[in-house]
């Protein structure tokens, strides 16, 4: 995979709708911001937001700043956006944290609530860190959460139910993993998304997460310092291979390519 320049990566993100004019409609974004502000914990993604974000306009302001959605509160329906420059900025911040992990040969846990799109992204980063001497966490067997199982494929923890890998926002799978690992097995870094990433950060583990424009909690977590890095992107585009240039860019920026 050739390493794209920043400008070429921005063009790729817009062309594939990972960023730019994304598929998630404006009314869906605003609905999620409102539900978060109204205290619906499904939208808190494992973070404890208390009463600090009870005004959906405050949530919108953070999302405009950190994700690049349209900042006009009067824009209620139609197209919404993710700023591709903010996506690449997030990847650069992630790369800096990956360099630290590699230098310290840290213990790193990978997990995804989007196995249909992001499992390969996480797996490739895990392989690169292992090659640098990092300890990639192998989760214990037999873990259960949300009436399903927490399992691991290609170094990535996922939620399984009914013989299928599930899309989940729940923090409970991460709770199950961290509880089973205990203090002695606690990771130094979690790289994840959704409730996996939010709950890790809430429990005091350095956490880097990918987040869509309708998942504001992780952006609020970064604004408050609970999340180390939150990278804005559409987390389920048409073809998972569209994420490959993004992953290659991040690994190159972290100095993790041969």
mmCIF file of C-alpha atoms in Angstrom:
data_model
loop_
_atom_site.group_PDB
_atom_site.id
_atom_site.type_symbol
_atom_site.label_atom_id
_atom_site.label_comp_id
_atom_site.label_asym_id
_atom_site.label_seq_id
_atom_site.Cartn_x
_atom_site.Cartn_y
_atom_site.Cartn_z
ATOM 1 C CA UNK A 1 0.000 0.000 0.000
ATOM 2 C CA UNK A 2 1.612 3.308 -1.064
ATOM 3 C CA UNK A 3 1.708 5.987 1.627
ATOM 4 C CA UNK A 4 -0.436 8.929 0.591
ATOM 5 C CA UNK A 5 0.527 12.510 1.258
ATOM 6 C CA UNK A 6 -1.749 14.465 3.546
ATOM 7 C CA UNK A 7 -3.392 16.184 0.568
ATOM 8 C CA UNK A 8 -3.905 12.895 -1.260
ATOM 9 C CA UNK A 9 -5.350 11.270 1.862
ATOM 10 C CA UNK A 10 -7.795 14.154 2.294
ATOM 11 C CA UNK A 11 -8.893 13.659 -1.315
ATOM 12 C CA UNK A 12 -9.333 9.915 -0.708
ATOM 13 C CA UNK A 13 -11.384 10.506 2.455
ATOM 14 C CA UNK A 14 -13.751 12.825 0.578
ATOM 15 C CA UNK A 15 -14.025 10.568 -2.473
ATOM 16 C CA UNK A 16 -14.903 7.501 -0.386
ATOM 17 C CA UNK A 17 -17.131 9.516 1.978
ATOM 18 C CA UNK A 18 -15.137 8.549 5.038
ATOM 19 C CA UNK A 19 -15.160 12.312 5.537
ATOM 20 C CA UNK A 20 -16.550 15.303 3.661
ATOM 21 C CA UNK A 21 -20.220 14.859 2.679
ATOM 22 C CA UNK A 22 -20.915 11.717 4.710
ATOM 23 C CA UNK A 23 -23.892 9.361 4.562
ATOM 24 C CA UNK A 24 -25.189 10.095 8.073
ATOM 25 C CA UNK A 25 -27.990 12.678 7.683
ATOM 26 C CA UNK A 26 -28.189 15.866 9.696
ATOM 27 C CA UNK A 27 -31.433 14.961 11.466
ATOM 28 C CA UNK A 28 -29.864 11.724 12.745
ATOM 29 C CA UNK A 29 -26.881 13.616 14.114
ATOM 30 C CA UNK A 30 -29.052 16.160 15.910
ATOM 31 C CA UNK A 31 -31.289 13.425 17.303
ATOM 32 C CA UNK A 32 -28.274 11.715 18.872
ATOM 33 C CA UNK A 33 -26.952 15.004 20.299
ATOM 34 C CA UNK A 34 -30.351 15.658 21.864
ATOM 35 C CA UNK A 35 -30.617 12.161 23.335
ATOM 36 C CA UNK A 36 -27.147 12.444 24.832
ATOM 37 C CA UNK A 37 -28.035 15.805 26.342
ATOM 38 C CA UNK A 38 -31.259 14.336 27.742
ATOM 39 C CA UNK A 39 -29.263 11.708 29.621
ATOM 40 C CA UNK A 40 -29.821 8.632 27.442
ATOM 41 C CA UNK A 41 -26.833 6.510 28.450
ATOM 42 C CA UNK A 42 -26.920 4.523 25.227
ATOM 43 C CA UNK A 43 -25.404 7.624 23.636
ATOM 44 C CA UNK A 44 -22.809 8.192 26.375
ATOM 45 C CA UNK A 45 -20.720 5.270 25.014
ATOM 46 C CA UNK A 46 -19.455 4.199 28.403
ATOM 47 C CA UNK A 47 -18.491 7.679 29.592
ATOM 48 C CA UNK A 48 -19.945 9.319 32.678
ATOM 49 C CA UNK A 49 -21.018 12.763 31.475
ATOM 50 C CA UNK A 50 -23.014 13.740 34.541
ATOM 51 C CA UNK A 51 -24.934 16.982 34.030
ATOM 52 C CA UNK A 52 -22.167 18.713 32.102
ATOM 53 C CA UNK A 53 -23.730 18.326 28.639
ATOM 54 C CA UNK A 54 -27.434 18.928 29.119
ATOM 55 C CA UNK A 55 -27.697 21.541 26.349
ATOM 56 C CA UNK A 56 -27.689 19.992 22.881
ATOM 57 C CA UNK A 57 -26.365 23.267 21.455
ATOM 58 C CA UNK A 58 -23.229 22.835 23.554
ATOM 59 C CA UNK A 59 -22.865 19.337 22.133
ATOM 60 C CA UNK A 60 -23.298 20.696 18.602
ATOM 61 C CA UNK A 61 -20.628 23.324 19.234
ATOM 62 C CA UNK A 62 -18.096 20.659 20.243
ATOM 63 C CA UNK A 63 -19.028 18.524 17.249
ATOM 64 C CA UNK A 64 -18.572 21.453 14.891
ATOM 65 C CA UNK A 65 -15.149 22.180 16.395
ATOM 66 C CA UNK A 66 -13.816 18.622 16.704
ATOM 67 C CA UNK A 67 -15.661 16.716 13.971
ATOM 68 C CA UNK A 68 -16.573 19.361 11.422
ATOM 69 C CA UNK A 69 -20.343 19.069 11.310
ATOM 70 C CA UNK A 70 -22.266 22.129 10.140
ATOM 71 C CA UNK A 71 -22.220 24.602 13.032
ATOM 72 C CA UNK A 72 -25.537 26.288 12.175
ATOM 73 C CA UNK A 73 -28.224 25.136 14.670
ATOM 74 C CA UNK A 74 -30.888 26.129 12.140
ATOM 75 C CA UNK A 75 -29.622 23.417 9.753
ATOM 76 C CA UNK A 76 -31.968 20.611 10.820
ATOM 77 C CA UNK A 77 -32.197 18.183 7.871
ATOM 78 C CA UNK A 78 -30.204 17.165 4.820
ATOM 79 C CA UNK A 79 -26.462 16.838 4.332
ATOM 80 C CA UNK A 80 -23.971 16.923 7.184
ATOM 81 C CA UNK A 81 -20.203 16.797 7.071
ATOM 82 C CA UNK A 82 -17.001 15.587 8.667
ATOM 83 C CA UNK A 83 -13.997 17.827 8.048
ATOM 84 C CA UNK A 84 -11.313 15.607 6.444
ATOM 85 C CA UNK A 85 -8.585 17.903 7.759
ATOM 86 C CA UNK A 86 -9.803 17.120 11.295
ATOM 87 C CA UNK A 87 -9.747 13.429 10.437
ATOM 88 C CA UNK A 88 -6.094 13.616 9.429
ATOM 89 C CA UNK A 89 -5.304 15.771 12.480
ATOM 90 C CA UNK A 90 -6.785 12.979 14.605
ATOM 91 C CA UNK A 91 -4.727 10.365 12.790
ATOM 92 C CA UNK A 92 -1.593 12.419 13.473
ATOM 93 C CA UNK A 93 -2.443 12.588 17.198
ATOM 94 C CA UNK A 94 -3.056 8.850 17.165
ATOM 95 C CA UNK A 95 0.297 8.291 15.453
ATOM 96 C CA UNK A 96 2.044 10.207 18.233
ATOM 97 C CA UNK A 97 0.420 7.942 20.839
ATOM 98 C CA UNK A 98 1.392 4.855 18.819
ATOM 99 C CA UNK A 99 5.019 6.035 18.756
ATOM 100 C CA UNK A 100 4.923 6.278 22.549
ATOM 101 C CA UNK A 101 3.425 2.799 22.808
ATOM 102 C CA UNK A 102 6.078 1.329 20.529
ATOM 103 C CA UNK A 103 8.929 3.082 22.339
ATOM 104 C CA UNK A 104 7.702 1.779 25.700
ATOM 105 C CA UNK A 105 6.707 -1.646 24.380
ATOM 106 C CA UNK A 106 3.359 -1.086 25.988
ATOM 107 C CA UNK A 107 0.546 -3.522 26.566
ATOM 108 C CA UNK A 108 -2.210 -2.644 24.059
ATOM 109 C CA UNK A 109 -5.805 -3.840 23.737
ATOM 110 C CA UNK A 110 -7.790 -3.535 20.497
ATOM 111 C CA UNK A 111 -11.582 -3.748 20.293
ATOM 112 C CA UNK A 112 -14.391 -2.755 17.939
ATOM 113 C CA UNK A 113 -18.138 -2.327 17.971
ATOM 114 C CA UNK A 114 -17.986 -2.121 14.169
ATOM 115 C CA UNK A 115 -16.575 -5.525 13.151
ATOM 116 C CA UNK A 116 -18.026 -5.221 9.652
ATOM 117 C CA UNK A 117 -15.850 -2.239 8.836
ATOM 118 C CA UNK A 118 -13.065 -1.561 11.327
ATOM 119 C CA UNK A 119 -11.720 -4.948 12.414
ATOM 120 C CA UNK A 120 -9.028 -4.915 9.719
ATOM 121 C CA UNK A 121 -7.995 -1.360 10.645
ATOM 122 C CA UNK A 122 -7.426 -2.415 14.255
ATOM 123 C CA UNK A 123 -5.775 -5.697 13.285
ATOM 124 C CA UNK A 124 -3.189 -4.019 11.061
ATOM 125 C CA UNK A 125 -2.229 -1.568 13.781
ATOM 126 C CA UNK A 126 -1.981 -4.433 16.272
ATOM 127 C CA UNK A 127 0.378 -6.319 13.957
ATOM 128 C CA UNK A 128 2.575 -3.241 13.519
ATOM 129 C CA UNK A 129 2.836 -2.683 17.272
ATOM 130 C CA UNK A 130 3.585 -6.351 17.922
ATOM 131 C CA UNK A 131 6.447 -6.134 15.429
ATOM 132 C CA UNK A 132 7.875 -3.327 17.597
ATOM 133 C CA UNK A 133 7.749 -5.481 20.720
ATOM 134 C CA UNK A 134 4.421 -4.389 22.170
ATOM 135 C CA UNK A 135 2.340 -6.894 24.114
ATOM 136 C CA UNK A 136 -1.006 -7.179 22.301
ATOM 137 C CA UNK A 137 -3.580 -8.218 24.876
ATOM 138 C CA UNK A 138 -5.075 -11.670 24.494
ATOM 139 C CA UNK A 139 -8.406 -11.580 26.285
ATOM 140 C CA UNK A 140 -9.504 -14.426 28.573
ATOM 141 C CA UNK A 141 -11.923 -16.988 27.172
ATOM 142 C CA UNK A 142 -15.511 -17.426 28.263
ATOM 143 C CA UNK A 143 -16.369 -13.755 28.770
ATOM 144 C CA UNK A 144 -20.052 -12.832 28.630
ATOM 145 C CA UNK A 145 -21.852 -9.493 28.338
ATOM 146 C CA UNK A 146 -25.238 -8.284 27.091
ATOM 147 C CA UNK A 147 -26.500 -11.858 26.643
ATOM 148 C CA UNK A 148 -23.643 -12.652 24.283
ATOM 149 C CA UNK A 149 -19.942 -13.435 24.280
ATOM 150 C CA UNK A 150 -16.820 -11.315 24.137
ATOM 151 C CA UNK A 151 -14.385 -13.012 21.760
ATOM 152 C CA UNK A 152 -11.280 -12.095 19.797
ATOM 153 C CA UNK A 153 -10.433 -12.285 16.098
ATOM 154 C CA UNK A 154 -7.148 -11.157 14.552
ATOM 155 C CA UNK A 155 -6.125 -9.554 17.880
ATOM 156 C CA UNK A 156 -9.369 -7.521 18.098
ATOM 157 C CA UNK A 157 -12.002 -8.004 20.801
ATOM 158 C CA UNK A 158 -15.568 -8.111 19.447
ATOM 159 C CA UNK A 159 -19.075 -8.952 20.630
ATOM 160 C CA UNK A 160 -20.637 -12.181 19.393
ATOM 161 C CA UNK A 161 -24.272 -13.223 19.671
ATOM 162 C CA UNK A 162 -26.196 -15.873 17.777
ATOM 163 C CA UNK A 163 -23.088 -17.026 15.877
ATOM 164 C CA UNK A 164 -22.640 -13.527 14.428
ATOM 165 C CA UNK A 165 -20.417 -10.567 15.245
ATOM 166 C CA UNK A 166 -22.564 -7.653 16.349
ATOM 167 C CA UNK A 167 -22.447 -3.922 15.911
ATOM 168 C CA UNK A 168 -22.651 -2.611 19.466
ATOM 169 C CA UNK A 169 -22.410 0.698 21.301
ATOM 170 C CA UNK A 170 -22.476 -0.982 24.710
ATOM 171 C CA UNK A 171 -19.682 -0.496 27.272
ATOM 172 C CA UNK A 172 -20.408 -3.842 28.908
ATOM 173 C CA UNK A 173 -18.056 -5.924 26.720
ATOM 174 C CA UNK A 174 -15.167 -3.653 27.735
ATOM 175 C CA UNK A 175 -16.207 -3.943 31.370
ATOM 176 C CA UNK A 176 -16.069 -7.728 31.018
ATOM 177 C CA UNK A 177 -12.578 -7.618 29.513
ATOM 178 C CA UNK A 178 -11.087 -5.176 32.035
ATOM 179 C CA UNK A 179 -12.668 -6.985 34.975
ATOM 180 C CA UNK A 180 -11.270 -10.307 33.770
ATOM 181 C CA UNK A 181 -7.797 -8.901 33.155
ATOM 182 C CA UNK A 182 -7.606 -7.321 36.597
ATOM 183 C CA UNK A 183 -5.024 -4.784 37.674
ATOM 184 C CA UNK A 184 -2.084 -7.044 36.848
ATOM 185 C CA UNK A 185 -3.262 -7.488 33.248
ATOM 186 C CA UNK A 186 -4.507 -3.955 32.723
ATOM 187 C CA UNK A 187 -3.539 -2.519 29.308
ATOM 188 C CA UNK A 188 -1.499 0.639 28.984
ATOM 189 C CA UNK A 189 -3.491 1.664 25.918
ATOM 190 C CA UNK A 190 -6.830 0.798 24.319
ATOM 191 C CA UNK A 191 -7.479 1.449 20.629
ATOM 192 C CA UNK A 192 -11.163 0.989 19.902
ATOM 193 C CA UNK A 193 -14.462 2.717 19.105
ATOM 194 C CA UNK A 194 -17.974 3.128 20.544
ATOM 195 C CA UNK A 195 -18.546 1.956 24.115
ATOM 196 C CA UNK A 196 -15.354 -0.094 24.074
ATOM 197 C CA UNK A 197 -13.284 3.091 23.801
ATOM 198 C CA UNK A 198 -15.435 5.255 26.050
ATOM 199 C CA UNK A 199 -15.547 2.808 28.945
ATOM 200 C CA UNK A 200 -11.797 2.192 28.776
ATOM 201 C CA UNK A 201 -11.183 5.923 29.057
ATOM 202 C CA UNK A 202 -13.715 6.222 31.858
ATOM 203 C CA UNK A 203 -11.892 3.501 33.767
ATOM 204 C CA UNK A 204 -8.624 5.377 33.535
ATOM 205 C CA UNK A 205 -6.942 3.576 30.650
ATOM 206 C CA UNK A 206 -5.388 5.676 27.886
ATOM 207 C CA UNK A 207 -7.956 5.347 25.105
ATOM 208 C CA UNK A 208 -7.878 6.233 21.409
ATOM 209 C CA UNK A 209 -11.159 5.932 19.517
ATOM 210 C CA UNK A 210 -12.665 6.322 16.071
ATOM 211 C CA UNK A 211 -16.061 8.044 16.086
ATOM 212 C CA UNK A 212 -18.750 8.998 13.594
ATOM 213 C CA UNK A 213 -20.533 12.344 13.469
ATOM 214 C CA UNK A 214 -23.622 10.859 15.160
ATOM 215 C CA UNK A 215 -21.566 9.546 18.114
ATOM 216 C CA UNK A 216 -20.712 12.722 20.028
ATOM 217 C CA UNK A 217 -19.720 11.172 23.362
ATOM 218 C CA UNK A 218 -16.132 10.308 22.451
ATOM 219 C CA UNK A 219 -15.553 13.858 21.192
ATOM 220 C CA UNK A 220 -16.865 15.210 24.489
ATOM 221 C CA UNK A 221 -14.577 12.757 26.251
ATOM 222 C CA UNK A 222 -11.567 14.108 24.393
ATOM 223 C CA UNK A 223 -12.644 17.680 25.138
ATOM 224 C CA UNK A 224 -12.753 16.787 28.850
ATOM 225 C CA UNK A 225 -9.507 14.778 28.767
ATOM 226 C CA UNK A 226 -11.062 11.362 29.426
ATOM 227 C CA UNK A 227 -10.239 10.211 25.903
ATOM 228 C CA UNK A 228 -6.676 10.610 24.662
ATOM 229 C CA UNK A 229 -7.654 10.937 20.991
ATOM 230 C CA UNK A 230 -10.921 10.793 19.063
ATOM 231 C CA UNK A 231 -10.680 10.500 15.279
ATOM 232 C CA UNK A 232 -13.709 11.713 13.281
ATOM 233 C CA UNK A 233 -14.766 9.495 10.375
ATOM 234 C CA UNK A 234 -17.709 7.613 8.944
ATOM 235 C CA UNK A 235 -17.255 4.300 10.724
ATOM 236 C CA UNK A 236 -19.046 2.103 8.179
ATOM 237 C CA UNK A 237 -18.573 3.046 4.543
ATOM 238 C CA UNK A 238 -19.386 0.962 1.476
ATOM 239 C CA UNK A 239 -16.143 -1.023 1.292
ATOM 240 C CA UNK A 240 -13.880 -1.766 4.312
ATOM 241 C CA UNK A 241 -10.872 -1.550 1.979
ATOM 242 C CA UNK A 242 -11.472 2.193 1.732
ATOM 243 C CA UNK A 243 -9.866 2.468 5.189
ATOM 244 C CA UNK A 244 -6.579 0.907 4.049
ATOM 245 C CA UNK A 245 -4.898 4.194 2.941
ATOM 246 C CA UNK A 246 -5.927 5.783 6.252
ATOM 247 C CA UNK A 247 -4.300 2.941 8.196
ATOM 248 C CA UNK A 248 -1.145 3.035 6.060
ATOM 249 C CA UNK A 249 -0.832 6.796 6.589
ATOM 250 C CA UNK A 250 -1.197 6.424 10.369
ATOM 251 C CA UNK A 251 1.397 3.665 10.627
ATOM 252 C CA UNK A 252 3.843 5.626 8.483
ATOM 253 C CA UNK A 253 3.318 8.753 10.596
ATOM 254 C CA UNK A 254 4.008 6.646 13.702
ATOM 255 C CA UNK A 255 7.184 5.211 12.176
ATOM 256 C CA UNK A 256 5.736 1.708 12.276
ATOM 257 C CA UNK A 257 6.328 0.692 8.652
ATOM 258 C CA UNK A 258 9.337 -1.271 7.465
#
